[in-house]
Backbone as a ProteinNet text record, in pm:
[ID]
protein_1_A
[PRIMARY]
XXXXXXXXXXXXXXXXXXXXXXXXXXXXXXXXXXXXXXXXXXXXXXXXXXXXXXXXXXXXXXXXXXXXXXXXXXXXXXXXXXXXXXXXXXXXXXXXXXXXXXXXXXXXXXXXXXXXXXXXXXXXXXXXXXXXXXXXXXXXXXXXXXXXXXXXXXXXXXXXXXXXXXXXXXXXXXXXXXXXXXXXXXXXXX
[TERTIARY]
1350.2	1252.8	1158.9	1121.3	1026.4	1038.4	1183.2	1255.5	1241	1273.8	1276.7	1163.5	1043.6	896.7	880.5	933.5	887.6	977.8	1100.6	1156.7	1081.8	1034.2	968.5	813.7	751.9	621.6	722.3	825	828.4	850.3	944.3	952.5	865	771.6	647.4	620	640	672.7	558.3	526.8	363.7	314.8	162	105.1	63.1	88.3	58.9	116.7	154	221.5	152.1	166.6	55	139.1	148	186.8	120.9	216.7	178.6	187.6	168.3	260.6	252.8	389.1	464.1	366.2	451.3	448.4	460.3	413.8	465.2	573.3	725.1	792.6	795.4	824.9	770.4	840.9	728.1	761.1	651.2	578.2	499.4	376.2	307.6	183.2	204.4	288.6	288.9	334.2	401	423.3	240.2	206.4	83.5	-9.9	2.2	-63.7	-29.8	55.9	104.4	80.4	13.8	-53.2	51.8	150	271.6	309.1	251.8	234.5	382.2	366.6	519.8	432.5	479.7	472.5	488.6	385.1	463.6	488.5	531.2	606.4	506.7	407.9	321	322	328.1	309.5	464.5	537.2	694.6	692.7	633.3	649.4	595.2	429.7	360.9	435.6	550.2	578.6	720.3	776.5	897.7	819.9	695.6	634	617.9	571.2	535.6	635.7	739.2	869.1	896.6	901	940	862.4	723.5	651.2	562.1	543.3	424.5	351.7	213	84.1	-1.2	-69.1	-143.4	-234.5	-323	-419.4	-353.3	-235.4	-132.7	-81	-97.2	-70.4	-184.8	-153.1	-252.8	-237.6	-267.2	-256	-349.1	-283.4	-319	-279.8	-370.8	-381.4	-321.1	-360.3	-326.7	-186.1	-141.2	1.7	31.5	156.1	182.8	336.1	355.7	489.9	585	564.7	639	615.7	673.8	674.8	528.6	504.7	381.3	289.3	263.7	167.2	138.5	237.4	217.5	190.8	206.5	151.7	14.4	-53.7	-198.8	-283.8	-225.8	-304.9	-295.8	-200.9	-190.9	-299.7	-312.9	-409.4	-548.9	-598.6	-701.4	-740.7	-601.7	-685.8	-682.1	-589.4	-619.6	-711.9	-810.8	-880.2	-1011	-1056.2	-1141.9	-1070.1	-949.8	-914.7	-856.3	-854.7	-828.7	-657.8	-554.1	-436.5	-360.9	-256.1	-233.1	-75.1	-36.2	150.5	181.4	218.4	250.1	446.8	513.3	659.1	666.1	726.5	769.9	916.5	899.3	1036	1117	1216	1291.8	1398.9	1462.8	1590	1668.8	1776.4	1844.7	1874.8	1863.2	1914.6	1755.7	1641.7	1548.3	1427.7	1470.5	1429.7	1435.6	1495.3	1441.3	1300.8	1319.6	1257.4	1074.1	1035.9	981.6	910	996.2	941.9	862.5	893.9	858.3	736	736.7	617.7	520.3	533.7	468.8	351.5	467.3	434.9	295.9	373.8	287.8	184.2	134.3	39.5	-48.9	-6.8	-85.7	-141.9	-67.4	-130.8	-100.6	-106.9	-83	-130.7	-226.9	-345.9	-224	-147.8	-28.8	87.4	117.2	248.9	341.8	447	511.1	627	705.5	821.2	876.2	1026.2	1123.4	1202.4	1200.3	1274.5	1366.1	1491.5	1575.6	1575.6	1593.7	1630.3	1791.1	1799.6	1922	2034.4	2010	2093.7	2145	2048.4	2120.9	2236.6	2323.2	2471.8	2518.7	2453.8	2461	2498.6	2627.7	2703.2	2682.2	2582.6	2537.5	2701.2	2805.9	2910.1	3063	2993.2	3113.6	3011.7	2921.6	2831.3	2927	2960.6	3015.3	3163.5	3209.8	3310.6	3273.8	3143.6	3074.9	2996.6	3034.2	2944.1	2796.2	2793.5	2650.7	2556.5	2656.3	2612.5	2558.3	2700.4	2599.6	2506.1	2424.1	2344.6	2229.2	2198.5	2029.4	2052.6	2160.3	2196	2147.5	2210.4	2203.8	2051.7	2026.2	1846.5	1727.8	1773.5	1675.4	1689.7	1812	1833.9	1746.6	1750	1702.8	1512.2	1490.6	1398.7	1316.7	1414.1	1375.4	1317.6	1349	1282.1	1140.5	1065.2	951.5	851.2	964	927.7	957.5	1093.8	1129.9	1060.8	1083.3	961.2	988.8	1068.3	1123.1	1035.9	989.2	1007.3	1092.6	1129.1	1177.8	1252	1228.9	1290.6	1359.1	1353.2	1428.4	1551.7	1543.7	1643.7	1799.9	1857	1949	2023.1	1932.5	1946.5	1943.8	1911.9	1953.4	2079	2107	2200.6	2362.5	2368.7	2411.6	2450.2	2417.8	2400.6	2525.1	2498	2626.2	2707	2773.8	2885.9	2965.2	2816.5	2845.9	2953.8	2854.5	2902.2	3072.9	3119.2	3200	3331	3240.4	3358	3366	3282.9	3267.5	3344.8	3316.9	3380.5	3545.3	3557.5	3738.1	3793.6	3736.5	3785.4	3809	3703.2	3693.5	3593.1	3512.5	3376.9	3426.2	3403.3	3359.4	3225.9	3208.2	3078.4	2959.7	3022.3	2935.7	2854.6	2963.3	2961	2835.6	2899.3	2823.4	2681.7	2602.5	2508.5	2390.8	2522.9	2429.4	2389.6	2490.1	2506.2	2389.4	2352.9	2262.3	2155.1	2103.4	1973.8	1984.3	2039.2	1991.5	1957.2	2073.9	2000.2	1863.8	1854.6	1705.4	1603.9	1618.4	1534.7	1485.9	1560	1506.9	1512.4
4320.1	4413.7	4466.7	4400.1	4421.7	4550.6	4508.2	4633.3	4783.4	4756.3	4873.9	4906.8	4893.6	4929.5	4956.4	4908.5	4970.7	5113.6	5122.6	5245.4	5384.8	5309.2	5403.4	5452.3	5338.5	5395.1	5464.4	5489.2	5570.4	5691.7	5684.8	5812.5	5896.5	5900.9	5915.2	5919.3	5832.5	5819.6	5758.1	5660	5602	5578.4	5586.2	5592.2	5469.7	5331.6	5217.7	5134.1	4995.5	4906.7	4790.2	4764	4654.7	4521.1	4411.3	4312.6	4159.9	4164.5	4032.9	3888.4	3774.7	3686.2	3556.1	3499.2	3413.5	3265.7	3186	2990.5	2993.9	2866.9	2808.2	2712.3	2716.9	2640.7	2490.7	2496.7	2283.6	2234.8	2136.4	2060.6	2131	2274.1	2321.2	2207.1	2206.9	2132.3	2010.4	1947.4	1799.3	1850.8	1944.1	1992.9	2037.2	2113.3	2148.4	1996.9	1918.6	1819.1	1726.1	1749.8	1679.6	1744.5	1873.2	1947.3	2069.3	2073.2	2157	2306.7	2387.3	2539.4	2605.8	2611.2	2643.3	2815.8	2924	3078.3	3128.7	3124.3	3152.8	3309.5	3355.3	3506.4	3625.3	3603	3728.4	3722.4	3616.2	3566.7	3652.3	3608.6	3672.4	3776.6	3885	4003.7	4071.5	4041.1	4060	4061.4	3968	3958.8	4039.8	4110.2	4210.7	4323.3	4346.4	4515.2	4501.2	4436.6	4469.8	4481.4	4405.8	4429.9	4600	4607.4	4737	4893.5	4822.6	4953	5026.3	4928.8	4904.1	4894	5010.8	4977.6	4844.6	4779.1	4681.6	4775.1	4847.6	4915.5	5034.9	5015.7	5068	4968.3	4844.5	4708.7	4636.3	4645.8	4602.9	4444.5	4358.9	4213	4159.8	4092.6	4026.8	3895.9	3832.4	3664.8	3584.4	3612.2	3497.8	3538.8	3412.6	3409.7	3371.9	3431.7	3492.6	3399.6	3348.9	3270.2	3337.4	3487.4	3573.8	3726.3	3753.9	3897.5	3937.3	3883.4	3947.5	3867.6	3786.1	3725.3	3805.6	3852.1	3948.7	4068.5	4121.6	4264	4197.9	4088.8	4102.6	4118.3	4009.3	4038.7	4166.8	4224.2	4374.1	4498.8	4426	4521	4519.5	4338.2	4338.1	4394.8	4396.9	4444.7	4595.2	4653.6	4800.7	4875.1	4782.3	4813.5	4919.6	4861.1	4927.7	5010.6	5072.8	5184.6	5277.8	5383.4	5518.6	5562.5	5398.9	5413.3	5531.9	5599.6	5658.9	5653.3	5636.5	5601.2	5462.9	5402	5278.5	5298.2	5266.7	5267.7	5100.9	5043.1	4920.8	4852.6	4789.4	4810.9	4664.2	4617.2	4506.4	4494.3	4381.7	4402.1	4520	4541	4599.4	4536.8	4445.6	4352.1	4360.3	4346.4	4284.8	4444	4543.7	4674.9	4718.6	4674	4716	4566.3	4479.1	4392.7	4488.4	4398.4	4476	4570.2	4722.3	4832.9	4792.9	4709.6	4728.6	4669.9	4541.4	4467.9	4533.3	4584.1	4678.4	4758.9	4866.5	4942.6	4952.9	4821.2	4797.8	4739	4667.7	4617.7	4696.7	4799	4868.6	4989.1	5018	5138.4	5291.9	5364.9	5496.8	5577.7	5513.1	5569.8	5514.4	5459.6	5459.1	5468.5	5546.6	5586.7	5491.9	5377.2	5318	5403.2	5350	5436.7	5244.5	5253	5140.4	5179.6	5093.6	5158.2	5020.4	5012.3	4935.9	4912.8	4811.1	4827.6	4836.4	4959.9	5073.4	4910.6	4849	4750.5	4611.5	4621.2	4484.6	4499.3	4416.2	4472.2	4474.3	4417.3	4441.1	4544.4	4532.2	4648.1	4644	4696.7	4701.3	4755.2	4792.7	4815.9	4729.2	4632.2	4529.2	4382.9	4371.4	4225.8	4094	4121.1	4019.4	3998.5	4066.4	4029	3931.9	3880.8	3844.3	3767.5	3620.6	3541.4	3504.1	3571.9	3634.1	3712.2	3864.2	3910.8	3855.9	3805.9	3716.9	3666.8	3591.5	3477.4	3587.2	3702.3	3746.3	3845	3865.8	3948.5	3901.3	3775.2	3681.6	3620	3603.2	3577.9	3644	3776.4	3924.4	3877.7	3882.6	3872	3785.2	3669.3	3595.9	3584.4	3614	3649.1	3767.2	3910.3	3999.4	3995	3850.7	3819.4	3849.9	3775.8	3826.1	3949.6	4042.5	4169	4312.2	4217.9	4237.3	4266.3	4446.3	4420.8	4408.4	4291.9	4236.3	4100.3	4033.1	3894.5	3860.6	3685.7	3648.7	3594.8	3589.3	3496.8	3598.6	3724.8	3798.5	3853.2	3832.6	3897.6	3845.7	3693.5	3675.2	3781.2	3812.4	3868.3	4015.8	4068.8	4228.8	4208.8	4121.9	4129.5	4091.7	3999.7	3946.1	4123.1	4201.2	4308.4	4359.6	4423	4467.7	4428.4	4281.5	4258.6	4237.8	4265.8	4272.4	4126.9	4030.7	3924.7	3839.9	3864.9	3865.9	3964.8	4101	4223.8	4131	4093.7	4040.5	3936.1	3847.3	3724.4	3730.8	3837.3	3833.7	3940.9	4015.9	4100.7	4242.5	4262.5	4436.8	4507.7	4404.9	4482.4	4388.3	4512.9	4419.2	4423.3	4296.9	4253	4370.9	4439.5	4584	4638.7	4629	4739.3	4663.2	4524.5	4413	4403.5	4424.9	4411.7	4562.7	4699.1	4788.1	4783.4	4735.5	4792.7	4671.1	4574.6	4447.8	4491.2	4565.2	4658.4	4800.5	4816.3	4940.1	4871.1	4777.9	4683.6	4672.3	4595.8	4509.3	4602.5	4718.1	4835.9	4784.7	4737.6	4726.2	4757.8
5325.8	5272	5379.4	5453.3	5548.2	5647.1	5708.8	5806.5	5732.4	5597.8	5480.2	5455.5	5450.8	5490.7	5625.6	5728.2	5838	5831.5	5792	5788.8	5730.7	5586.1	5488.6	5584.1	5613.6	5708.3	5882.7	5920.3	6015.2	5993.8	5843.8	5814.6	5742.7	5749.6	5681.3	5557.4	5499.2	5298.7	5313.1	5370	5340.5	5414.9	5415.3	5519.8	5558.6	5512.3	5487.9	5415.3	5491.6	5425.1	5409.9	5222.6	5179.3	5191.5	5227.2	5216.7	5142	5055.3	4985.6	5056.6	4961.7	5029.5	4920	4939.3	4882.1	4869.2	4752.4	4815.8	4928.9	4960.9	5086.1	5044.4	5125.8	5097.3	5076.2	5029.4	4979.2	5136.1	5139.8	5274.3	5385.5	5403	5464.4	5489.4	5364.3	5363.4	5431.7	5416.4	5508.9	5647.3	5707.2	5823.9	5922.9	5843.1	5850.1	5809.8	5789.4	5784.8	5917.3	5964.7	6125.6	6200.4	6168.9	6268.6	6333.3	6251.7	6267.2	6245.5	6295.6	6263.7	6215.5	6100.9	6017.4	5954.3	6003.4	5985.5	5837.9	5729.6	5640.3	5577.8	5480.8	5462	5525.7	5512.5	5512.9	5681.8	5745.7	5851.5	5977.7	5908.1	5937.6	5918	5864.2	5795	5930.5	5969.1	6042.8	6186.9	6211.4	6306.3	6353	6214	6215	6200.2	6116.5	6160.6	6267.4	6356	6462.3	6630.2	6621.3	6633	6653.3	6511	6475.6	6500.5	6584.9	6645.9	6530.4	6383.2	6282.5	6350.2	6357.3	6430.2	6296	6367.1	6280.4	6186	6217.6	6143.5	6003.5	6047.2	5915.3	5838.7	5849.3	5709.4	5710.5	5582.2	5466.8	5423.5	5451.8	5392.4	5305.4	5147.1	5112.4	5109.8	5125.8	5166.4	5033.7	4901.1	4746.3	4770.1	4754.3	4723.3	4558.9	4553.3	4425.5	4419.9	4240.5	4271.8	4172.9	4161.3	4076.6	4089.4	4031.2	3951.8	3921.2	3808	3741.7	3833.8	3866.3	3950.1	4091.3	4152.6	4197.8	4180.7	4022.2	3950.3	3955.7	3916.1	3914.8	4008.7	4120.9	4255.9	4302.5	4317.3	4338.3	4219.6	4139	4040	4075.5	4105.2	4141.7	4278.3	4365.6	4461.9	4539.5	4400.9	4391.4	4292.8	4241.8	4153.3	4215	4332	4409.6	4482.9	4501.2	4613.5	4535.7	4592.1	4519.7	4526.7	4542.2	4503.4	4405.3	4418.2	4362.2	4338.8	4456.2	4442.1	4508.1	4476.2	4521.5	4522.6	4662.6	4700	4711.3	4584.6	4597.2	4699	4780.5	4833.6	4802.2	4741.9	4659.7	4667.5	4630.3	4600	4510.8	4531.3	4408	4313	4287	4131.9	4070.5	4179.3	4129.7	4054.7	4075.2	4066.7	3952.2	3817.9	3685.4	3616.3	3680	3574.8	3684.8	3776	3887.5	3844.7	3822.7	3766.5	3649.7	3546.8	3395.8	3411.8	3537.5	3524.6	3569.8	3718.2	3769.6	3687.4	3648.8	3583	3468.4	3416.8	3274.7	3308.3	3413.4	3502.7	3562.4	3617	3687.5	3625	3551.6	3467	3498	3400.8	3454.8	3584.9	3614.1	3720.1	3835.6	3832.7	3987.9	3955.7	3984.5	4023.9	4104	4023.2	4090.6	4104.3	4212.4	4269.2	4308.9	4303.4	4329.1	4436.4	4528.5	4640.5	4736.7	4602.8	4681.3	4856.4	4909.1	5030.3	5054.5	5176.4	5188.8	5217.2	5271.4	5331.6	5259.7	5139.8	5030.2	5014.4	5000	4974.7	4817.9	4784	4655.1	4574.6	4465.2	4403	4259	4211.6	4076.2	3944	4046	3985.7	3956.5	4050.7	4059.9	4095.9	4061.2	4076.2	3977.2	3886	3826.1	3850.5	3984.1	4058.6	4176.3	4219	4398	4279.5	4333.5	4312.4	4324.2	4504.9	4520.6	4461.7	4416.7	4334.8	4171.1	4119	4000.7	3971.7	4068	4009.7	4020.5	4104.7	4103.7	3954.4	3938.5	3791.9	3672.5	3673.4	3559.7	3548.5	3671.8	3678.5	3633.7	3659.6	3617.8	3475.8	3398.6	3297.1	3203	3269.5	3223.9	3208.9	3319.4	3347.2	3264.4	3235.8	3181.2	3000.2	2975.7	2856.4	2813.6	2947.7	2933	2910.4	2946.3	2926.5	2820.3	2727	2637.6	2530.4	2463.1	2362.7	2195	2210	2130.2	2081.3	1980.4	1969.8	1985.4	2074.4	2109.2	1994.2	1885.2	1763.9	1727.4	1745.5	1666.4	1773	1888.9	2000.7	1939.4	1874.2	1867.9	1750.1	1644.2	1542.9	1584.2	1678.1	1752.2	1754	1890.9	1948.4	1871.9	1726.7	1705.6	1577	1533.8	1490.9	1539.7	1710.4	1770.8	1770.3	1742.6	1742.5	1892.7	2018.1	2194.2	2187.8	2192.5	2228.8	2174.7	2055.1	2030.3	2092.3	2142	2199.2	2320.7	2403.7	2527.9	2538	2437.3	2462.6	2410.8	2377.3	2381	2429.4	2613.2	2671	2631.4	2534	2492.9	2600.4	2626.9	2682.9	2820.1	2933	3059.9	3081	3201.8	3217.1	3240.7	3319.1	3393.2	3234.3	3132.3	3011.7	2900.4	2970.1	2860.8	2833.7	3029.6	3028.2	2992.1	3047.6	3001.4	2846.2	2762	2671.7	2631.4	2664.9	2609	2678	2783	2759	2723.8	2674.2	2537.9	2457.2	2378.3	2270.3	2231.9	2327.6	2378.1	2425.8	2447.1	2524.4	2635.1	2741.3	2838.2	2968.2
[MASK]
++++++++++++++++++++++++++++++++++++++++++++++++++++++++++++++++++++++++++++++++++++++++++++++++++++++++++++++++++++++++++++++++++++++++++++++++++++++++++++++++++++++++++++++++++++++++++++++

């Protein structure tokens, strides 16, 4: 993601790149407790913009680390609450770019303009993912994940879905997977 922000700030899409930052991987704190300087994300990020000929006074760091999605929609709200934000260019995975948007979105409010901006180099094939094992699991994760954002009750999602008749087409080779999942967010509106 990072390289893909420095691209977007060379080519002049923004004039500034905000950077979040993550957990620290378990095992940090006791590293750092031996006195062990272990770099963490925001830290690495800092050290590929700049690599990449990112002037410093063009990124933006925030320090709270965030251990999600929406946790990262809030810190990002609060701390565009005071600036006169107007478009925000998210840059993400491609698997991870519809849930993302919704949270975003619905987080931040009309007053910004989110924009999703896969990075060019994921390899990821939104057309054949449930052929690449790799591909599967961040699929199936969104998925799973995308509950939360579902504006569905959750008690009632089996009883949507169970309506179409998907899962039965699916489970005896009418529907392929590609077909399965669009067709299970329309369902679900998501």
């Amino acid at each position: 993601r990072t390289p893909e922000a420095a691209r977007i700030y060379h080519e002049g899409m923004a004039p500034r790149i905000l950077l979040t930052n993550e957990p620290r991987p378990r095992g940090q704190e006791e590293l750092l407790r031996l006195g062990i300087r272990y770099p963490d994300s925001q830290e690495l990020s800092l050290q590929i913009l700049d690599a990449l000929r990112v002037p410093r006074d063009a990124i933006v760091t925030i320090p709270d680390r965030a251990d999600s999605t929406r946790a990262e929609m809030q810190i990002v709200s609060r701390f565009l609450a005071s600036r006169s934000v107007r478009t925000l260019i998210i840059v993400t995975s491609k698997a991870h770019t519809t849930r993302a948007h919704k949270i975003l979105t619905a987080g931040l409010g009309p007053q910004v303009h989110v924009i999703m901006h896969p990075v060019a180099a994921d390899p990821f094939d939104p057309g054949r993912w449930w052929k690449d094992r790799t591909d599967s699991k961040p699929v199936l994760w969104e998925y799973q994940a995308l509950a939360e954002v579902c504006p569905h009750a959750a008690d009632g999602i089996s009883d949507r879905i169970a309506a179409t008749g998907l899962v039965e087409r699916f489970e005896s080779g009418l529907v392929e997977p590609g077909d399965f999942f669009a067709q299970l967010s329309r369902t679900l509106e998501l």
